[in-house]
Amino acid sequence: MTKRVWDQFLTERDQQVFEAAGYGQRAGFGKRPVLIVIDVNYNFTGDRPEPILESITRWPNSCGEDAWEAMRHIKRLLHAVRTKGLPVIYSTGDRRADGWDRGSWSWKNKRTRQWGAGHDLTQTHLDGNAINHEIAPMPQDIVIKKLKPSAFHGTPLSSFLTRFQADSIIMVGTTTSGCVRASVLDAFSENYRVTLAEEGCFDRSEASHAINLCDMQAKYADVASTDECIAYIESLPGGLFELPAGAPD
Amino acid sequence: MTKRVWDQFLTERDQQVFEAAGYGQRAGFGKRPVLIVIDVNYNFTGDRPEPILESITRWPNSCGEDAWEAMRHIKRLLHAVRTKGLPVIYSTGDRRADGWDRGSWSWKNKRTRQWGAGHDLTQTHLDGNAINHEIAPMPQDIVIKKLKPSAFHGTPLSSFLTRFQADSIIMVGTTTSGCVRASVLDAFSENYRVTLAEEGCFDRSEASHAINLCDMQAKYADVASTDECIAYIESLPGGLFELPAGAPD
Amino acid sequence: MTKRVWDQFLTERDQQVFEAAGYGQRAGFGKRPVLIVIDVNYNFTGDRPEPILESITRWPNSCGEDAWEAMRHIKRLLHAVRTKGLPVIYSTGDRRADGWDRGSWSWKNKRTRQWGAGHDLTQTHLDGNAINHEIAPMPQDIVIKKLKPSAFHGTPLSSFLTRFQADSIIMVGTTTSGCVRASVLDAFSENYRVTLAEEGCFDRSEASHAINLCDMQAKYADVASTDECIAYIESLPGGLFELPAGAPD
Amino acid sequence: MTKRVWDQFLTERDQQVFEAAGYGQRAGFGKRPVLIVIDVNYNFTGDRPEPILESITRWPNSCGEDAWEAMRHIKRLLHAVRTKGLPVIYSTGDRRADGWDRGSWSWKNKRTRQWGAGHDLTQTHLDGNAINHEIAPMPQDIVIKKLKPSAFHGTPLSSFLTRFQADSIIMVGTTTSGCVRASVLDAFSENYRVTLAEEGCFDRSEASHAINLCDMQAKYADVASTDECIAYIESLPGGLFELPAGAPD
């Protein structure tokens, strides 16, 4: 069996237990997938590839160079998905000018005041919640604004998936242990099949990235290579979806 | 600073990153807490304390001896909470006889048919979804039946918390990386303050237990000792809540 | 244009306004419908057909004879739906023995204590939340227990619809102005096409029945005859859905 | 008993049935209320007071003069609520430039393309989703963008109410039979006490306005005079809430 990124973090007993408990079965792809790209905005990528501990001084939520490496793979996925005419949904953060809607985030993080005001520290004039230009949305794509980890929580995402008659989700983005995991959880709970394109997921913590992939692969989603996801997408028939027009009506 | 259970699993960089990013601040307790006990039923505890790999042969979801150790602490919490008159809410699984409502679970686990029929394997005639007798609910307690990880998903839990005018949750149960984490996430997203009583949480995987506590402590909840939770509960004024009557009306 | 039941209740201006505002367009049926039967239990039908004001003395929520007339049509629909192999979902009420979970209902209705204890008044030993025997669920059907008006609220219904890959709902039941309307609203908001089979819907109030059908027809759903619904169902291809097994697994 | 606006629409039997069934009990005010103003934007008020059938030619959703009369009362409520320091939450519509997110609305209304482009018809350059200037939000107020009738559906509203530790809602706005009713329903289902300030609610249909007030008064909310709501607000202690700062942080 192939080595997985989480193997090094598991204890010996853990390996046996997951197997014995029956977890980790392959769910498989669905028939009507959408691509969801979670929170790949400047807050989480920074404005340029640089070591995470440097980037984080200006962008408190930055995941550093791993974000830029992941975006290379997200780009490939976006290309395949757009070529095939599948829906693309991005999520990103939102905030009031006075920051009141941070709510519970402000209880657990002491730098939340810098989340929406990165330009003060970075002098880039970039909006931290803007999707990174490397993988910017196109007019027919859908952008979901959210306040909490899951792209489903307090948003119309589930109604959009029903509208598309989607049965499955290919997901990438950040952080693996935060907004990706929360979104996977809600998708699983709503009975969508979920596949994570592994190289398109990133996190600020190496252990959290690995173990959260492990948890999701065990219980909620398939963790597959981007290549496999692309091969699957290319195998689908065209014309599956009627996409948003993009142009003003 | 005290050693935490997750320290050994983190890389050196991870430790620096969490600190630099501002995560892990103490949220603090609220003023109107309820206790939520997640899924401490026979499916997850087995019918007796025994090594996890033995227990798991008969109870696929069992967490083995750790469950019974955790129940010792949950009992102490229940005593404090009941003495003070705070609401107690349990969650547990539910299922149709034909298992159709397992939905996405059956995609990821190959032993789901054994989840509700543990007695076939165990010859104990115990219902796997019954709360373990060691910490059995009392008539005035609330039991939430659920199909998916979070105690909020597809259940009336949020309306119950509003009814109680709760502002915070003390949570224990299992698995740390599964239903506990999912429930913490939803509670955080609904702007409840959450404290995990650490010794009352358990999991089948040691690494998942540790890293999920780490993730939650960083971003969504305080991970405190059971002693600290009890001291806080004892410090509260009495008569905060009007509890369910328990007796038929 | 055909006379509708609500016409007599509308003012002349109302008729002009609905038309001018563009409301009331036909949405049309979908391709993968499920049938949802809302709350046709003894609480709302009583134990026998009798004038509403008599029935209501023993069954506070009873809709009287209209319920029994509607059940004739619901039966016909059930027959068509089962013949075609479409999913059937029932909703009904639930309650704790102590009635605590009535919550907000107890603020607005002074007879809620009698809701779950109809047999005290009726001496029939019937559970008020049991689906009426005239249209009783079969083993492969799905029964949703709920506390509030909408069959979606605090229940796993939306995850079941995703599981079925349903795109539309045919709905009947009671009360038109209460649980039916609330369920239609949530279905509409989740982007499901909804058709009400008119003769299968009933209410305790004549005006509320008529005007709520009017509101729904204008904005959220099509109000069609049961005959038209049945003709549509019969026109569908067979084998659209994999239904629950019904038998224990 | 006072004459109510809905009395003329009810049949004689209806009057008896509501009373016999135990509905219509007064729920009473809570202790920590917020004010919610539903969808009082130009789409529903038009740009000036004029007869509804004229206004509707340019603003398809307009409720005509009744909107402007209701705003007089909403203003009074806003004054009382702001004086007392209670939270004010507005809801309004949202839309993509290409209108894709209208979803199910476009199935039932043939003029939806004009909803967001009222200025084409009106030449006022007003955004139809902007809150009417007569009752414009202030910086510390909260504005919820939504796609569907209920202010709770697909929005973070419930998490905001938890943040405020609100136990009750005073609601006004439009349409009584549409977004107001849907929001009342969800608030009721989440166990909030709801009071409608009657003169602050308006609709395009006279019958729908009356009967929906009747339904809500019977089952889900108290329908009270604006004067009574203001007297209650004035009776509350000051300093109940910590409001959003309003100014950028």
Short mmCIF file of N, CA, C and O in Angstrom, two decimals, chain C residues 9 11 13-14 17 19-27 52 56 60-61 103-111 115 148-149 153 177-178 181-182 185 188-193 204-208 211-212 215 217-222, chain D residues 9 11 13-14 17-27 52 56 60-61 103-111 115 148-149 153 177-178 181 188-193 204-208 211-212 215 217-222:
data_model
loop_
_atom_site.label_atom_id
_atom_site.label_comp_id
_atom_site.label_asym_id
_atom_site.label_seq_id
_atom_site.Cartn_x
_atom_site.Cartn_y
_atom_site.Cartn_z
N PHE C 9 -61.89 35.04 -1.63
CA PHE C 9 -61.31 35.74 -0.48
C PHE C 9 -60.50 36.97 -0.89
O PHE C 9 -60.20 37.82 -0.06
N THR C 11 -59.53 40.57 -2.61
CA THR C 11 -60.19 41.79 -3.03
C THR C 11 -59.96 41.94 -4.54
O THR C 11 -59.10 41.28 -5.12
N ARG C 13 -58.65 44.44 -6.00
CA ARG C 13 -57.29 44.95 -6.23
C ARG C 13 -56.27 43.81 -6.18
O ARG C 13 -55.33 43.78 -6.96
N ASP C 14 -56.47 42.90 -5.22
CA ASP C 14 -55.52 41.79 -5.08
C ASP C 14 -55.36 41.03 -6.39
O ASP C 14 -54.24 40.68 -6.79
N VAL C 17 -53.25 42.97 -8.72
CA VAL C 17 -51.86 43.12 -8.27
C VAL C 17 -51.05 41.85 -8.53
O VAL C 17 -49.92 41.93 -9.03
N GLU C 19 -51.41 39.60 -10.74
CA GLU C 19 -51.18 39.49 -12.18
C GLU C 19 -50.09 40.49 -12.62
O GLU C 19 -49.13 40.13 -13.30
N ALA C 20 -50.26 41.74 -12.19
CA ALA C 20 -49.33 42.77 -12.62
C ALA C 20 -47.91 42.52 -12.12
O ALA C 20 -46.92 42.84 -12.79
N ALA C 21 -47.80 41.93 -10.92
CA ALA C 21 -46.48 41.72 -10.32
C ALA C 21 -45.74 40.55 -10.96
O ALA C 21 -44.56 40.34 -10.71
N GLY C 22 -46.44 39.80 -11.79
CA GLY C 22 -45.76 38.70 -12.50
C GLY C 22 -45.78 37.38 -11.75
O GLY C 22 -45.17 36.41 -12.19
N TYR C 23 -46.47 37.34 -10.60
CA TYR C 23 -46.49 36.11 -9.81
C TYR C 23 -47.49 35.09 -10.36
O TYR C 23 -48.39 35.44 -11.10
N GLY C 24 -47.32 33.85 -9.93
CA GLY C 24 -48.28 32.82 -10.28
C GLY C 24 -47.94 32.04 -11.54
O GLY C 24 -48.71 31.20 -11.99
N GLN C 25 -46.76 32.31 -12.09
CA GLN C 25 -46.31 31.54 -13.25
C GLN C 25 -46.22 30.06 -12.89
O GLN C 25 -45.92 29.71 -11.75
N ARG C 26 -46.48 29.21 -13.85
CA ARG C 26 -46.36 27.77 -13.62
C ARG C 26 -44.88 27.37 -13.59
O ARG C 26 -44.14 27.65 -14.53
N ALA C 27 -44.45 26.72 -12.49
CA ALA C 27 -43.05 26.26 -12.39
C ALA C 27 -42.86 24.96 -13.16
O ALA C 27 -41.83 24.73 -13.77
N ILE C 52 -65.85 19.23 12.34
CA ILE C 52 -64.62 19.71 12.97
C ILE C 52 -64.84 20.17 14.41
O ILE C 52 -64.02 19.87 15.28
N ILE C 56 -62.82 18.48 17.40
CA ILE C 56 -61.82 19.33 18.06
C ILE C 56 -61.94 19.28 19.58
O ILE C 56 -60.98 19.59 20.30
N PRO C 60 -57.53 18.45 19.81
CA PRO C 60 -57.48 19.91 19.67
C PRO C 60 -57.02 20.39 18.30
O PRO C 60 -57.40 21.46 17.86
N ASN C 61 -56.19 19.59 17.62
CA ASN C 61 -55.68 20.03 16.32
C ASN C 61 -56.48 19.48 15.15
O ASN C 61 -56.09 19.66 13.99
N GLY C 103 -41.68 23.70 23.39
CA GLY C 103 -41.08 25.01 23.24
C GLY C 103 -42.07 26.10 22.90
O GLY C 103 -43.08 26.29 23.60
N SER C 104 -41.82 26.80 21.81
CA SER C 104 -42.62 27.97 21.45
C SER C 104 -44.10 27.65 21.22
O SER C 104 -44.94 28.53 21.36
N TRP C 105 -44.44 26.41 20.87
CA TRP C 105 -45.86 26.06 20.73
C TRP C 105 -46.65 26.38 22.01
O TRP C 105 -47.80 26.83 21.94
N SER C 106 -46.02 26.12 23.13
CA SER C 106 -46.75 26.29 24.39
C SER C 106 -47.00 27.76 24.71
O SER C 106 -47.82 28.09 25.55
N TRP C 107 -46.26 28.64 24.02
CA TRP C 107 -46.51 30.07 24.22
C TRP C 107 -47.79 30.52 23.52
O TRP C 107 -48.44 31.46 23.94
N LYS C 108 -48.11 29.85 22.41
CA LYS C 108 -49.20 30.35 21.56
C LYS C 108 -50.48 29.52 21.64
O LYS C 108 -51.50 29.91 21.11
N ASN C 109 -50.42 28.34 22.23
CA ASN C 109 -51.63 27.50 22.26
C ASN C 109 -51.86 27.01 23.69
O ASN C 109 -50.94 26.48 24.32
N LYS C 110 -53.06 27.16 24.18
CA LYS C 110 -53.30 26.82 25.58
C LYS C 110 -53.71 25.37 25.78
O LYS C 110 -53.97 24.95 26.90
N ARG C 111 -53.79 24.61 24.69
CA ARG C 111 -54.18 23.20 24.82
C ARG C 111 -53.04 22.24 24.47
O ARG C 111 -53.27 21.06 24.20
N TRP C 115 -52.02 17.63 23.29
CA TRP C 115 -51.60 17.20 21.96
C TRP C 115 -51.09 15.75 21.93
O TRP C 115 -51.33 15.03 20.99
N LYS C 148 -41.29 21.15 14.93
CA LYS C 148 -41.74 22.47 14.48
C LYS C 148 -42.46 22.33 13.14
O LYS C 148 -42.48 21.24 12.56
N PRO C 149 -43.04 23.41 12.62
CA PRO C 149 -43.88 23.27 11.43
C PRO C 149 -43.19 22.61 10.24
O PRO C 149 -43.72 21.67 9.65
N HIS C 153 -37.05 21.51 9.30
CA HIS C 153 -36.43 22.17 10.44
C HIS C 153 -36.04 21.20 11.55
O HIS C 153 -36.89 20.57 12.16
N SER C 177 -51.99 25.86 6.00
CA SER C 177 -51.45 27.14 6.45
C SER C 177 -50.35 26.98 7.50
O SER C 177 -49.79 27.97 7.95
N GLY C 178 -50.09 25.74 7.90
CA GLY C 178 -49.12 25.52 8.97
C GLY C 178 -47.94 24.73 8.46
O GLY C 178 -47.02 25.27 7.83
N ARG C 181 -47.36 24.68 4.55
CA ARG C 181 -46.75 25.92 4.05
C ARG C 181 -45.29 26.06 4.49
O ARG C 181 -44.43 26.46 3.71
N ALA C 182 -45.00 25.74 5.74
CA ALA C 182 -43.62 25.87 6.23
C ALA C 182 -42.69 24.94 5.45
O ALA C 182 -41.56 25.31 5.14
N LEU C 185 -42.14 26.26 1.93
CA LEU C 185 -41.23 27.39 1.98
C LEU C 185 -39.77 26.93 2.00
O LEU C 185 -38.92 27.42 1.24
N PHE C 188 -38.81 25.33 -1.36
CA PHE C 188 -38.58 26.40 -2.33
C PHE C 188 -37.22 27.06 -2.10
O PHE C 188 -36.45 27.30 -3.02
N SER C 189 -36.92 27.33 -0.82
CA SER C 189 -35.67 28.02 -0.50
C SER C 189 -34.45 27.16 -0.80
O SER C 189 -33.37 27.68 -1.07
N GLU C 190 -34.63 25.85 -0.77
CA GLU C 190 -33.54 24.94 -1.14
C GLU C 190 -33.55 24.62 -2.64
O GLU C 190 -32.82 23.73 -3.09
N ASN C 191 -34.37 25.34 -3.39
CA ASN C 191 -34.42 25.19 -4.85
C ASN C 191 -34.98 23.84 -5.33
O ASN C 191 -34.51 23.30 -6.34
N TYR C 192 -35.96 23.33 -4.61
CA TYR C 192 -36.73 22.20 -5.13
C TYR C 192 -38.01 22.73 -5.78
O TYR C 192 -38.62 23.66 -5.26
N ARG C 193 -38.40 22.12 -6.89
CA ARG C 193 -39.70 22.43 -7.48
C ARG C 193 -40.77 21.74 -6.66
O ARG C 193 -40.66 20.55 -6.36
N ARG C 204 -57.69 23.53 9.27
CA ARG C 204 -58.83 23.73 10.16
C ARG C 204 -59.60 25.01 9.81
O ARG C 204 -60.76 25.14 10.13
N SER C 205 -58.91 25.95 9.17
CA SER C 205 -59.54 27.23 8.84
C SER C 205 -59.76 27.33 7.33
O SER C 205 -58.83 27.13 6.54
N GLU C 206 -60.98 27.64 6.94
CA GLU C 206 -61.30 27.73 5.51
C GLU C 206 -60.56 28.89 4.84
O GLU C 206 -60.04 28.74 3.73
N ALA C 207 -60.55 30.03 5.50
CA ALA C 207 -59.88 31.19 4.90
C ALA C 207 -58.37 30.97 4.82
O ALA C 207 -57.73 31.28 3.81
N SER C 208 -57.81 30.42 5.88
CA SER C 208 -56.36 30.17 5.87
C SER C 208 -56.00 29.16 4.79
O SER C 208 -54.99 29.32 4.09
N ILE C 211 -56.28 31.10 1.33
CA ILE C 211 -55.29 32.16 1.09
C ILE C 211 -53.87 31.61 1.10
O ILE C 211 -53.00 32.09 0.37
N ASN C 212 -53.62 30.61 1.90
CA ASN C 212 -52.27 30.04 1.87
C ASN C 212 -52.02 29.29 0.57
O ASN C 212 -50.91 29.34 0.03
N ASP C 215 -51.19 32.16 -1.76
CA ASP C 215 -49.82 32.66 -1.57
C ASP C 215 -48.80 31.69 -2.17
O ASP C 215 -47.84 32.10 -2.83
N GLN C 217 -49.24 29.34 -4.48
CA GLN C 217 -49.39 29.29 -5.94
C GLN C 217 -48.75 30.55 -6.57
O GLN C 217 -48.11 30.47 -7.62
N ALA C 218 -48.89 31.66 -5.91
CA ALA C 218 -48.31 32.90 -6.46
C ALA C 218 -46.79 32.84 -6.44
O ALA C 218 -46.14 33.20 -7.43
N LYS C 219 -46.22 32.36 -5.33
CA LYS C 219 -44.79 32.59 -5.13
C LYS C 219 -43.91 31.36 -5.04
O LYS C 219 -42.72 31.43 -5.37
N TYR C 220 -44.41 30.24 -4.52
CA TYR C 220 -43.49 29.17 -4.12
C TYR C 220 -43.73 27.81 -4.76
O TYR C 220 -42.84 26.95 -4.73
N ALA C 221 -44.94 27.56 -5.21
CA ALA C 221 -45.27 26.20 -5.64
C ALA C 221 -46.39 26.23 -6.66
O ALA C 221 -47.09 27.24 -6.78
N ASP C 222 -46.57 25.15 -7.39
CA ASP C 222 -47.75 25.02 -8.23
C ASP C 222 -48.84 24.31 -7.43
O ASP C 222 -48.55 23.32 -6.73
N PHE D 9 -62.21 38.49 6.74
CA PHE D 9 -61.86 37.46 5.76
C PHE D 9 -62.20 36.05 6.25
O PHE D 9 -62.24 35.11 5.48
N THR D 11 -64.34 32.89 7.74
CA THR D 11 -65.72 32.43 7.78
C THR D 11 -66.15 32.33 9.24
O THR D 11 -65.33 32.39 10.16
N ARG D 13 -67.29 29.77 10.77
CA ARG D 13 -66.73 28.56 11.36
C ARG D 13 -65.27 28.78 11.77
O ARG D 13 -64.84 28.32 12.83
N ASP D 14 -64.53 29.49 10.92
CA ASP D 14 -63.11 29.73 11.23
C ASP D 14 -62.94 30.37 12.61
O ASP D 14 -62.06 29.98 13.39
N VAL D 17 -63.42 27.84 15.24
CA VAL D 17 -62.40 26.80 15.26
C VAL D 17 -61.11 27.30 15.92
O VAL D 17 -60.52 26.61 16.76
N PHE D 18 -60.65 28.49 15.56
CA PHE D 18 -59.41 29.00 16.16
C PHE D 18 -59.52 29.03 17.68
O PHE D 18 -58.62 28.62 18.40
N GLU D 19 -60.66 29.53 18.14
CA GLU D 19 -60.88 29.64 19.57
C GLU D 19 -60.91 28.26 20.23
O GLU D 19 -60.23 28.00 21.22
N ALA D 20 -61.66 27.34 19.64
CA ALA D 20 -61.80 26.00 20.22
C ALA D 20 -60.48 25.25 20.24
O ALA D 20 -60.20 24.47 21.16
N ALA D 21 -59.66 25.48 19.23
CA ALA D 21 -58.40 24.75 19.13
C ALA D 21 -57.35 25.25 20.11
O ALA D 21 -56.30 24.63 20.28
N GLY D 22 -57.64 26.37 20.75
CA GLY D 22 -56.70 26.87 21.76
C GLY D 22 -55.63 27.80 21.21
O GLY D 22 -54.73 28.22 21.94
N TYR D 23 -55.73 28.13 19.94
CA TYR D 23 -54.71 29.00 19.34
C TYR D 23 -54.95 30.47 19.63
O TYR D 23 -56.05 30.86 20.01
N GLY D 24 -53.91 31.27 19.45
CA GLY D 24 -54.06 32.71 19.57
C GLY D 24 -53.74 33.24 20.96
O GLY D 24 -53.92 34.43 21.23
N GLN D 25 -53.25 32.36 21.83
CA GLN D 25 -52.84 32.80 23.15
C GLN D 25 -51.72 33.86 23.02
O GLN D 25 -50.91 33.79 22.12
N ARG D 26 -51.69 34.77 23.93
CA ARG D 26 -50.63 35.78 23.92
C ARG D 26 -49.33 35.16 24.43
O ARG D 26 -49.29 34.60 25.53
N ALA D 27 -48.26 35.26 23.64
CA ALA D 27 -46.96 34.73 24.07
C ALA D 27 -46.26 35.70 25.00
O ALA D 27 -45.58 35.30 25.94
N ILE D 52 -50.49 51.45 -5.74
CA ILE D 52 -49.73 50.24 -5.98
C ILE D 52 -49.70 49.84 -7.46
O ILE D 52 -48.65 49.46 -7.99
N ILE D 56 -46.21 49.51 -9.40
CA ILE D 56 -45.83 48.17 -9.80
C ILE D 56 -45.39 48.09 -11.27
O ILE D 56 -44.67 47.17 -11.66
N PRO D 60 -41.69 45.92 -9.92
CA PRO D 60 -42.62 44.77 -9.94
C PRO D 60 -43.04 44.29 -8.56
O PRO D 60 -44.13 43.76 -8.39
N ASN D 61 -42.19 44.46 -7.57
CA ASN D 61 -42.51 43.97 -6.23
C ASN D 61 -43.11 45.03 -5.32
O ASN D 61 -43.31 44.78 -4.12
N GLY D 103 -32.66 31.51 -8.71
CA GLY D 103 -33.09 30.12 -8.53
C GLY D 103 -34.59 29.96 -8.67
O GLY D 103 -35.19 30.36 -9.68
N SER D 104 -35.20 29.39 -7.64
CA SER D 104 -36.62 29.04 -7.70
C SER D 104 -37.53 30.25 -7.94
O SER D 104 -38.64 30.08 -8.44
N TRP D 105 -37.11 31.44 -7.59
CA TRP D 105 -37.94 32.63 -7.87
C TRP D 105 -38.28 32.72 -9.36
O TRP D 105 -39.39 33.10 -9.74
N SER D 106 -37.30 32.40 -10.18
CA SER D 106 -37.51 32.58 -11.62
C SER D 106 -38.51 31.56 -12.18
O SER D 106 -39.02 31.73 -13.27
N TRP D 107 -38.76 30.50 -11.40
CA TRP D 107 -39.78 29.54 -11.84
C TRP D 107 -41.19 30.08 -11.66
O TRP D 107 -42.10 29.70 -12.37
N LYS D 108 -41.38 30.92 -10.64
CA LYS D 108 -42.73 31.33 -10.27
C LYS D 108 -43.08 32.77 -10.66
O LYS D 108 -44.22 33.17 -10.53
N ASN D 109 -42.12 33.57 -11.04
CA ASN D 109 -42.42 34.97 -11.38
C ASN D 109 -41.80 35.31 -12.72
O ASN D 109 -40.62 35.06 -12.95
N LYS D 110 -42.59 35.89 -13.60
CA LYS D 110 -42.09 36.13 -14.96
C LYS D 110 -41.39 37.47 -15.10
O LYS D 110 -40.94 37.83 -16.18
N ARG D 111 -41.33 38.25 -14.01
CA ARG D 111 -40.67 39.56 -14.10
C ARG D 111 -39.38 39.61 -13.29
O ARG D 111 -38.89 40.70 -12.97
N TRP D 115 -36.15 42.65 -11.30
CA TRP D 115 -36.02 42.89 -9.86
C TRP D 115 -34.77 43.68 -9.50
O TRP D 115 -34.78 44.50 -8.59
N LYS D 148 -33.55 34.24 -0.34
CA LYS D 148 -34.82 33.55 -0.23
C LYS D 148 -35.68 34.28 0.80
O LYS D 148 -35.21 35.19 1.47
N PRO D 149 -36.95 33.88 0.96
CA PRO D 149 -37.85 34.65 1.82
C PRO D 149 -37.34 34.87 3.26
O PRO D 149 -37.33 36.00 3.75
N HIS D 153 -32.63 31.97 6.29
CA HIS D 153 -32.23 30.92 5.34
C HIS D 153 -30.98 31.30 4.54
O HIS D 153 -30.97 32.27 3.79
N SER D 177 -46.97 38.42 3.95
CA SER D 177 -47.25 37.03 3.55
C SER D 177 -46.03 36.34 2.94
O SER D 177 -46.10 35.16 2.60
N GLY D 178 -44.93 37.08 2.81
CA GLY D 178 -43.77 36.50 2.16
C GLY D 178 -42.59 36.43 3.11
O GLY D 178 -42.50 35.52 3.94
N ARG D 181 -43.44 36.57 6.98
CA ARG D 181 -43.96 35.30 7.49
C ARG D 181 -42.87 34.22 7.54
O ARG D 181 -42.77 33.46 8.51
N PHE D 188 -39.74 31.42 15.24
CA PHE D 188 -40.58 30.56 16.09
C PHE D 188 -39.94 29.17 16.23
O PHE D 188 -39.85 28.62 17.33
N SER D 189 -39.49 28.63 15.12
CA SER D 189 -38.94 27.27 15.13
C SER D 189 -37.64 27.21 15.92
O SER D 189 -37.29 26.16 16.45
N GLU D 190 -36.94 28.32 15.98
CA GLU D 190 -35.72 28.39 16.79
C GLU D 190 -36.01 28.82 18.23
O GLU D 190 -35.09 29.10 19.00
N ASN D 191 -37.29 28.88 18.59
CA ASN D 191 -37.71 29.21 19.96
C ASN D 191 -37.41 30.64 20.39
O ASN D 191 -37.06 30.89 21.56
N TYR D 192 -37.55 31.56 19.45
CA TYR D 192 -37.55 32.98 19.83
C TYR D 192 -39.00 33.45 19.96
O TYR D 192 -39.85 33.07 19.16
N ARG D 193 -39.25 34.29 20.93
CA ARG D 193 -40.56 34.94 21.03
C ARG D 193 -40.61 36.05 19.97
O ARG D 193 -39.68 36.84 19.87
N ARG D 204 -48.46 43.39 -0.72
CA ARG D 204 -49.11 43.85 -1.95
C ARG D 204 -50.56 43.38 -2.03
O ARG D 204 -51.36 43.98 -2.73
N SER D 205 -50.88 42.32 -1.28
CA SER D 205 -52.24 41.76 -1.34
C SER D 205 -52.95 42.00 -0.02
O SER D 205 -52.43 41.67 1.05
N GLU D 206 -54.14 42.58 -0.10
CA GLU D 206 -54.88 42.89 1.13
C GLU D 206 -55.31 41.62 1.86
O GLU D 206 -55.22 41.53 3.09
N ALA D 207 -55.80 40.64 1.12
CA ALA D 207 -56.25 39.40 1.75
C ALA D 207 -55.07 38.64 2.35
O ALA D 207 -55.14 38.12 3.46
N SER D 208 -53.98 38.57 1.62
CA SER D 208 -52.80 37.86 2.12
C SER D 208 -52.27 38.54 3.38
O SER D 208 -51.88 37.87 4.35
N ILE D 211 -54.82 37.64 6.29
CA ILE D 211 -54.87 36.23 6.69
C ILE D 211 -53.51 35.75 7.21
O ILE D 211 -53.44 34.93 8.14
N ASN D 212 -52.44 36.27 6.67
CA ASN D 212 -51.14 35.87 7.21
C ASN D 212 -50.92 36.44 8.61
O ASN D 212 -50.34 35.77 9.46
N ASP D 215 -52.90 33.99 10.72
CA ASP D 215 -52.19 32.73 10.93
C ASP D 215 -51.06 32.90 11.95
O ASP D 215 -50.85 32.06 12.83
N GLN D 217 -50.65 35.28 14.24
CA GLN D 217 -51.20 35.57 15.57
C GLN D 217 -51.73 34.29 16.22
O GLN D 217 -51.59 34.07 17.42
N ALA D 218 -52.33 33.42 15.43
CA ALA D 218 -52.87 32.18 15.98
C ALA D 218 -51.75 31.26 16.47
O ALA D 218 -51.84 30.71 17.57
N LYS D 219 -50.69 31.15 15.69
CA LYS D 219 -49.76 30.06 15.92
C LYS D 219 -48.33 30.44 16.26
O LYS D 219 -47.64 29.70 16.95
N TYR D 220 -47.83 31.55 15.74
CA TYR D 220 -46.37 31.75 15.80
C TYR D 220 -45.89 33.02 16.48
O TYR D 220 -44.73 33.11 16.86
N ALA D 221 -46.74 34.02 16.55
CA ALA D 221 -46.26 35.33 17.01
C ALA D 221 -47.41 36.13 17.59
O ALA D 221 -48.57 35.82 17.34
N ASP D 222 -47.09 37.17 18.36
CA ASP D 222 -48.10 38.12 18.77
C ASP D 222 -48.16 39.25 17.75
O ASP D 222 -47.12 39.74 17.31
#
